[in-house]
Amino acid sequence: MRLGIFRGLGLLAAVAILAGCDSQPATVKLTDTKVDAAAKLAASKAAKAKAAAAVKANELGQIPVLMFHRIIDKPGTTDDRTPQQFRADLERLAREGYVPISAAEMVTGKIDIPAGKHPVVLTFDDSSPSQLTLNEVGVPAPNTAVSILKDVAAKHPGFPAKATFYVTRDMFGKSIREEQAQVLGWLRDNGFDIGNHTRDHVNLRGRSHKEVEEQIGSIAKEIFALSSVRPVSIALPYGNQPSKKEWALHGKLYNHKGAFLAGYTPAPAPFSKAFDPLGIPRIKVMEKKGDCKQFCSEAWLDWLKSNPDMRYTSDGDASTVAYPKFKTPYLRKAFVKWSLPY
Ligand SMILES: [Zn+2]
């Protein structure tokens, strides 16, 4: 009986086709393709989730944003690192599975690193010559931050020389315009990120809106005139926010996606609800001693190492935000489309 009904339907369909209803087979075909595509998508998503689980991906985890200043032989303050210390800082990061990304990539959520790896953001404040000095043919001088970073990167495939330089009018010690254009152009051409650190390195706390705009806008304009780069983020001098925090992000001459502070914890992932673009914490680079017993880089890297579930771990796919299902309440709404809970 059943068979008979189906035969009957088949006959009807055949009649419809013969009757010249040529939209019918087309619709059937389209639906098949859609079902097929949906099934394929579901299968691929399931495979991606499985792969994410295998590397314990956690793209809602925390990211260390390290704050460097000068790299010099005889440190004047605890903000400075010697070339040997800086090299050891980078070697540790490479050894522990960190991959440098820029501040611009972090604040825009473009974190494209291999599965199982952890992002780290290397930031350099104050645009000092110890960070970048070029010789006559445009090669970084030995023992500058850039030179050491490139050296460590060459020894560790998978650890790219990537960093963000927060520039003031000091411009790496260059006062001649052509030389300023050379250093900024060199950073741009070598894949480094250029950020804003205000023109005169002023404390923005308590300043008028006009002063804040002037301090941030004038250096933004200068950076653009010299290199055609528009900074994507700012590092606030002394970590101090202006009276209205938004002033640091948006002005007539600038439009930042993130403002970085000067302390004291790892930063939330940009996909997490805890992420606040108006105040992104950074970590001072220093051993576990004195004021740095708990809240500087050695202490935090130790903590992230012993609390791997708190740390950002990539699933290797920049188009998804993968995390254990349990963490779902922490996902920022804007990223629901990319979410890959497992
Ligand atoms: Zn500074």
GROMACS .gro file of C-alpha atoms and ligand atoms in nm:
model
  343
    1MET     CA    1   0.000   0.000   0.000
    2ARG     CA    2   0.264   0.247   0.112
    3LEU     CA    3   0.473   0.170  -0.188
    4GLY     CA    4   0.170   0.242  -0.399
    5ILE     CA    5   0.130   0.590  -0.249
    6PHE     CA    6   0.493   0.676  -0.312
    7ARG     CA    7   0.467   0.550  -0.666
    8GLY     CA    8   0.162   0.768  -0.705
    9LEU     CA    9   0.353   1.077  -0.578
   10GLY     CA   10   0.639   0.997  -0.810
   11LEU     CA   11   0.397   0.986  -1.096
   12LEU     CA   12   0.250   1.323  -0.994
   13ALA     CA   13   0.597   1.476  -0.984
   14ALA     CA   14   0.675   1.331  -1.322
   15VAL     CA   15   0.351   1.471  -1.458
   16ALA     CA   16   0.434   1.811  -1.313
   17ILE     CA   17   0.768   1.807  -1.491
   18LEU     CA   18   0.613   1.693  -1.816
   19ALA     CA   19   0.353   1.968  -1.778
   20GLY     CA   20   0.632   2.218  -1.812
   21CYS     CA   21   0.656   2.317  -1.446
   22ASP     CA   22   1.030   2.348  -1.473
   23SER     CA   23   1.064   2.535  -1.142
   24GLN     CA   24   0.989   2.214  -0.953
   25PRO     CA   25   1.311   2.021  -1.017
   26ALA     CA   26   1.511   2.339  -0.969
   27THR     CA   27   1.356   2.391  -0.623
   28VAL     CA   28   1.419   2.031  -0.526
   29LYS     CA   29   1.779   2.064  -0.634
   30LEU     CA   30   1.828   2.391  -0.447
   31THR     CA   31   1.681   2.244  -0.129
   32ASP     CA   32   1.911   1.944  -0.160
   33THR     CA   33   2.211   2.174  -0.195
   34LYS     CA   34   2.101   2.375   0.108
   35VAL     CA   35   2.055   2.065   0.321
   36ASP     CA   36   2.387   1.940   0.197
   37ALA     CA   37   2.561   2.269   0.281
   38ALA     CA   38   2.400   2.283   0.625
   39ALA     CA   39   2.511   1.928   0.698
   40LYS     CA   40   2.861   2.006   0.578
   41LEU     CA   41   2.873   2.321   0.791
   42ALA     CA   42   2.756   2.131   1.098
   43ALA     CA   43   3.014   1.860   1.036
   44SER     CA   44   3.290   2.113   0.987
   45LYS     CA   45   3.186   2.300   1.302
   46ALA     CA   46   3.186   1.975   1.497
   47ALA     CA   47   3.533   1.894   1.365
   48LYS     CA   48   3.655   2.242   1.457
   49ALA     CA   49   3.509   2.211   1.807
   50LYS     CA   50   3.680   1.874   1.848
   51ALA     CA   51   4.012   2.021   1.737
   52ALA     CA   52   3.964   2.320   1.970
   53ALA     CA   53   3.894   2.085   2.261
   54ALA     CA   54   4.206   1.881   2.179
   55VAL     CA   55   4.431   2.186   2.231
   56LYS     CA   56   4.218   2.315   2.524
   57ALA     CA   57   4.151   2.637   2.330
   58ASN     CA   58   4.032   2.924   2.545
   59GLU     CA   59   3.987   3.240   2.344
   60LEU     CA   60   3.812   3.410   2.635
   61GLY     CA   61   4.125   3.369   2.847
   62GLN     CA   62   4.374   3.633   2.960
   63ILE     CA   63   4.654   3.787   2.756
   64PRO     CA   64   4.973   3.934   2.901
   65VAL     CA   65   5.047   4.277   2.753
   66LEU     CA   66   5.407   4.347   2.851
   67MET     CA   67   5.526   4.703   2.901
   68PHE     CA   68   5.888   4.782   2.818
   69HIS     CA   69   6.067   5.115   2.828
   70ARG     CA   70   6.440   5.149   2.763
   71ILE     CA   71   6.675   4.860   2.684
   72ILE     CA   72   7.007   4.982   2.820
   73ASP     CA   73   7.325   4.843   2.977
   74LYS     CA   74   7.293   5.042   3.297
   75PRO     CA   75   6.927   5.065   3.399
   76GLY     CA   76   6.838   5.398   3.555
   77THR     CA   77   6.503   5.284   3.694
   78THR     CA   78   6.319   4.956   3.736
   79ASP     CA   79   6.136   5.035   3.410
   80ASP     CA   80   6.457   4.969   3.214
   81ARG     CA   81   6.585   4.628   3.108
   82THR     CA   82   6.940   4.538   3.008
   83PRO     CA   83   6.986   4.377   2.665
   84GLN     CA   84   7.065   4.048   2.844
   85GLN     CA   85   6.748   4.068   3.054
   86PHE     CA   86   6.538   4.156   2.751
   87ARG     CA   87   6.677   3.862   2.556
   88ALA     CA   88   6.598   3.632   2.850
   89ASP     CA   89   6.244   3.780   2.873
   90LEU     CA   90   6.183   3.691   2.508
   91GLU     CA   91   6.346   3.347   2.536
   92ARG     CA   92   6.111   3.261   2.822
   93LEU     CA   93   5.805   3.367   2.620
   94ALA     CA   94   5.916   3.160   2.319
   95ARG     CA   95   5.987   2.858   2.541
   96GLU     CA   96   5.643   2.877   2.706
   97GLY     CA   97   5.443   2.881   2.384
   98TYR     CA   98   5.374   3.252   2.351
   99VAL     CA   99   5.345   3.416   2.009
  100PRO     CA  100   5.374   3.795   1.981
  101ILE     CA  101   5.079   3.984   1.832
  102SER     CA  102   5.051   4.362   1.803
  103ALA     CA  103   4.835   4.582   2.022
  104ALA     CA  104   4.638   4.676   1.709
  105GLU     CA  105   4.567   4.307   1.641
  106MET     CA  106   4.464   4.249   1.999
  107VAL     CA  107   4.218   4.539   2.026
  108THR     CA  108   4.060   4.456   1.690
  109GLY     CA  109   4.034   4.084   1.771
  110LYS     CA  110   4.259   3.970   1.485
  111ILE     CA  111   4.448   3.708   1.677
  112ASP     CA  112   4.593   3.475   1.418
  113ILE     CA  113   4.833   3.236   1.589
  114PRO     CA  114   4.874   2.855   1.573
  115ALA     CA  115   4.655   2.614   1.770
  116GLY     CA  116   4.763   2.562   2.129
  117LYS     CA  117   4.969   2.883   2.139
  118HIS     CA  118   4.918   3.188   2.359
  119PRO     CA  119   4.926   3.550   2.243
  120VAL     CA  120   5.154   3.802   2.411
  121VAL     CA  121   5.166   4.173   2.330
  122LEU     CA  122   5.508   4.340   2.349
  123THR     CA  123   5.475   4.716   2.395
  124PHE     CA  124   5.749   4.979   2.409
  125ASP     CA  125   5.681   5.324   2.551
  126ASP     CA  126   5.845   5.662   2.494
  127SER     CA  127   6.011   5.598   2.152
  128SER     CA  128   6.369   5.597   2.285
  129PRO     CA  129   6.683   5.532   2.071
  130SER     CA  130   6.750   5.220   2.282
  131GLN     CA  131   6.445   5.067   2.116
  132LEU     CA  132   6.535   5.153   1.759
  133THR     CA  133   6.842   5.313   1.606
  134LEU     CA  134   6.927   5.249   1.243
  135ASN     CA  135   7.270   5.264   1.085
  136GLU     CA  136   7.343   5.435   0.752
  137VAL     CA  137   7.196   5.149   0.550
  138GLY     CA  138   6.888   5.106   0.765
  139VAL     CA  139   6.998   4.812   0.982
  140PRO     CA  140   6.904   4.826   1.353
  141ALA     CA  141   7.203   4.881   1.582
  142PRO     CA  142   7.310   4.583   1.795
  143ASN     CA  143   7.147   4.556   2.137
  144THR     CA  144   6.853   4.780   2.050
  145ALA     CA  145   6.515   4.627   2.134
  146VAL     CA  146   6.429   4.571   1.770
  147SER     CA  147   6.763   4.407   1.695
  148ILE     CA  148   6.734   4.165   1.990
  149LEU     CA  149   6.373   4.088   1.905
  150LYS     CA  150   6.465   4.007   1.544
  151ASP     CA  151   6.753   3.793   1.664
  152VAL     CA  152   6.538   3.587   1.903
  153ALA     CA  153   6.269   3.556   1.633
  154ALA     CA  154   6.525   3.418   1.386
  155LYS     CA  155   6.626   3.151   1.640
  156HIS     CA  156   6.268   3.053   1.721
  157PRO     CA  157   6.053   2.984   1.418
  158GLY     CA  158   5.695   3.060   1.519
  159PHE     CA  159   5.801   3.352   1.738
  160PRO     CA  160   5.772   3.650   1.501
  161ALA     CA  161   5.935   3.988   1.563
  162LYS     CA  162   5.613   4.176   1.633
  163ALA     CA  163   5.564   4.464   1.874
  164THR     CA  164   5.393   4.797   1.928
  165PHE     CA  165   5.588   5.120   1.975
  166TYR     CA  166   5.413   5.403   2.159
  167VAL     CA  167   5.553   5.720   2.015
  168THR     CA  168   5.592   6.071   2.159
  169ARG     CA  169   5.763   6.369   1.997
  170ASP     CA  170   6.092   6.210   2.110
  171MET     CA  171   6.077   5.998   1.791
  172PHE     CA  172   6.358   5.761   1.888
  173GLY     CA  173   6.591   6.053   1.950
  174LYS     CA  174   6.558   6.193   1.598
  175SER     CA  175   6.489   6.564   1.554
  176ILE     CA  176   6.540   6.594   1.178
  177ARG     CA  177   6.219   6.533   0.988
  178GLU     CA  178   6.374   6.307   0.726
  179GLU     CA  179   6.527   6.092   1.000
  180GLN     CA  180   6.197   6.073   1.185
  181ALA     CA  181   6.033   5.960   0.862
  182GLN     CA  182   6.305   5.695   0.823
  183VAL     CA  183   6.253   5.538   1.166
  184LEU     CA  184   5.872   5.539   1.151
  185GLY     CA  185   5.884   5.413   0.792
  186TRP     CA  186   6.122   5.137   0.894
  187LEU     CA  187   5.883   5.023   1.170
  188ARG     CA  188   5.588   5.026   0.930
  189ASP     CA  189   5.777   4.840   0.655
  190ASN     CA  190   5.899   4.575   0.897
  191GLY     CA  191   5.554   4.490   1.026
  192PHE     CA  192   5.574   4.678   1.356
  193ASP     CA  193   5.276   4.859   1.502
  194ILE     CA  194   5.294   5.231   1.581
  195GLY     CA  195   5.081   5.363   1.865
  196ASN     CA  196   5.011   5.701   2.025
  197HIS     CA  197   5.169   5.804   2.358
  198THR     CA  198   5.073   6.178   2.346
  199ARG     CA  199   5.300   6.448   2.205
  200ASP     CA  200   5.466   6.566   2.526
  201HIS     CA  201   5.417   6.261   2.747
  202VAL     CA  202   5.174   6.445   2.970
  203ASN     CA  203   4.961   6.316   3.251
  204LEU     CA  204   4.611   6.346   3.102
  205ARG     CA  205   4.435   6.328   3.437
  206GLY     CA  206   4.249   6.652   3.510
  207ARG     CA  207   4.333   6.815   3.175
  208SER     CA  208   4.068   6.997   2.974
  209HIS     CA  209   3.908   6.827   2.675
  210LYS     CA  210   4.092   7.071   2.448
  211GLU     CA  211   4.430   6.988   2.599
  212VAL     CA  212   4.367   6.614   2.575
  213GLU     CA  213   4.267   6.643   2.208
  214GLU     CA  214   4.568   6.861   2.137
  215GLN     CA  215   4.815   6.623   2.305
  216ILE     CA  216   4.683   6.312   2.132
  217GLY     CA  217   4.574   6.470   1.804
  218SER     CA  218   4.894   6.659   1.726
  219ILE     CA  219   5.117   6.351   1.753
  220ALA     CA  220   4.862   6.144   1.558
  221LYS     CA  221   4.878   6.401   1.280
  222GLU     CA  222   5.258   6.402   1.291
  223ILE     CA  223   5.283   6.020   1.280
  224PHE     CA  224   5.051   6.017   0.980
  225ALA     CA  225   5.244   6.293   0.801
  226LEU     CA  226   5.571   6.102   0.851
  227SER     CA  227   5.458   5.745   0.785
  228SER     CA  228   5.094   5.739   0.660
  229VAL     CA  229   5.014   5.528   0.966
  230ARG     CA  230   4.708   5.600   1.179
  231PRO     CA  231   4.766   5.457   1.528
  232VAL     CA  232   4.504   5.204   1.630
  233SER     CA  233   4.573   5.229   2.003
  234ILE     CA  234   4.713   5.462   2.266
  235ALA     CA  235   4.921   5.399   2.578
  236LEU     CA  236   4.825   5.655   2.840
  237PRO     CA  237   5.130   5.820   3.000
  238TYR     CA  238   5.161   5.702   3.363
  239GLY     CA  239   4.853   5.492   3.292
  240ASN     CA  240   4.630   5.788   3.377
  241GLN     CA  241   4.294   5.830   3.205
  242PRO     CA  242   4.148   6.170   3.116
  243SER     CA  243   3.838   6.298   3.304
  244LYS     CA  244   3.617   6.148   3.034
  245LYS     CA  245   3.779   5.819   2.941
  246GLU     CA  246   3.637   5.838   2.587
  247TRP     CA  247   3.855   6.139   2.509
  248ALA     CA  248   4.152   5.904   2.482
  249LEU     CA  249   3.979   5.697   2.215
  250HIS     CA  250   3.807   5.949   1.991
  251GLY     CA  251   3.905   6.296   1.876
  252LYS     CA  252   3.903   6.503   1.560
  253LEU     CA  253   4.239   6.364   1.450
  254TYR     CA  254   4.231   6.015   1.599
  255ASN     CA  255   4.010   5.715   1.643
  256HIS     CA  256   4.160   5.448   1.866
  257LYS     CA  257   4.021   5.102   1.929
  258GLY     CA  258   4.190   5.070   2.267
  259ALA     CA  259   4.363   5.267   2.544
  260PHE     CA  260   4.631   5.090   2.747
  261LEU     CA  261   4.708   5.149   3.114
  262ALA     CA  262   5.039   5.099   3.298
  263GLY     CA  263   4.951   4.816   3.541
  264TYR     CA  264   4.910   4.554   3.690
  265THR     CA  265   4.737   4.243   3.558
  266PRO     CA  266   4.704   4.036   3.240
  267ALA     CA  267   4.434   4.173   3.006
  268PRO     CA  268   4.099   4.015   2.925
  269ALA     CA  269   4.063   3.877   2.572
  270PRO     CA  270   3.895   4.120   2.331
  271PHE     CA  271   3.613   3.863   2.292
  272SER     CA  272   3.537   3.862   2.664
  273LYS     CA  273   3.276   4.077   2.837
  274ALA     CA  274   3.551   4.177   3.079
  275PHE     CA  275   3.738   4.356   2.799
  276ASP     CA  276   3.720   4.735   2.835
  277PRO     CA  277   3.875   4.922   2.541
  278LEU     CA  278   3.894   5.238   2.756
  279GLY     CA  279   4.138   5.082   3.001
  280ILE     CA  280   4.337   4.774   2.904
  281PRO     CA  281   4.583   4.662   3.170
  282ARG     CA  282   4.949   4.599   3.100
  283ILE     CA  283   5.226   4.436   3.300
  284LYS     CA  284   5.559   4.588   3.392
  285VAL     CA  285   5.849   4.363   3.298
  286MET     CA  286   6.041   4.277   3.611
  287GLU     CA  287   6.153   3.992   3.832
  288LYS     CA  288   5.964   3.888   4.145
  289LYS     CA  289   6.116   4.125   4.396
  290GLY     CA  290   6.035   4.442   4.588
  291ASP     CA  291   5.722   4.608   4.450
  292CYS     CA  292   5.718   4.342   4.183
  293LYS     CA  293   5.667   4.041   4.410
  294GLN     CA  294   5.315   3.990   4.279
  295PHE     CA  295   5.216   4.219   3.996
  296CYS     CA  296   5.498   4.227   3.740
  297SER     CA  297   5.590   3.998   3.455
  298GLU     CA  298   5.778   3.715   3.624
  299ALA     CA  299   5.502   3.673   3.881
  300TRP     CA  300   5.223   3.685   3.624
  301LEU     CA  301   5.394   3.453   3.376
  302ASP     CA  302   5.445   3.204   3.660
  303TRP     CA  303   5.078   3.240   3.751
  304LEU     CA  304   4.956   3.193   3.393
  305LYS     CA  305   5.178   2.889   3.362
  306SER     CA  306   5.030   2.728   3.671
  307ASN     CA  307   4.674   2.837   3.582
  308PRO     CA  308   4.654   2.737   3.215
  309ASP     CA  309   4.271   2.741   3.224
  310MET     CA  310   4.285   3.119   3.286
  311ARG     CA  311   4.517   3.188   2.993
  312TYR     CA  312   4.424   3.262   2.632
  313THR     CA  313   4.497   2.958   2.418
  314SER     CA  314   4.428   2.972   2.046
  315ASP     CA  315   4.241   2.712   1.841
  316GLY     CA  316   4.448   2.813   1.539
  317ASP     CA  317   4.149   2.953   1.350
  318ALA     CA  318   4.128   3.332   1.346
  319SER     CA  319   3.769   3.319   1.221
  320THR     CA  320   3.631   3.150   1.533
  321VAL     CA  321   3.621   3.228   1.905
  322ALA     CA  322   3.666   2.890   2.073
  323TYR     CA  323   3.617   2.822   2.444
  324PRO     CA  324   3.486   2.560   2.686
  325LYS     CA  325   3.101   2.577   2.688
  326PHE     CA  326   3.110   2.658   3.058
  327LYS     CA  327   3.254   3.001   2.977
  328THR     CA  328   2.968   3.101   2.745
  329PRO     CA  329   2.826   3.373   2.977
  330TYR     CA  330   3.151   3.565   2.934
  331LEU     CA  331   3.132   3.592   2.553
  332ARG     CA  332   3.081   3.947   2.425
  333LYS     CA  333   2.761   3.974   2.219
  334ALA     CA  334   2.946   4.119   1.920
  335PHE     CA  335   3.130   3.787   1.875
  336VAL     CA  336   2.839   3.542   1.901
  337LYS     CA  337   2.859   3.485   1.527
  338TRP     CA  338   3.215   3.353   1.555
  339SER     CA  339   3.162   3.153   1.873
  340LEU     CA  340   3.278   2.793   1.890
  341PRO     CA  341   3.192   2.650   2.231
  342TYR     CA  342   3.298   2.292   2.302
  343ZN      ZN  343   5.568   5.672   2.887
   0.00000   0.00000   0.00000
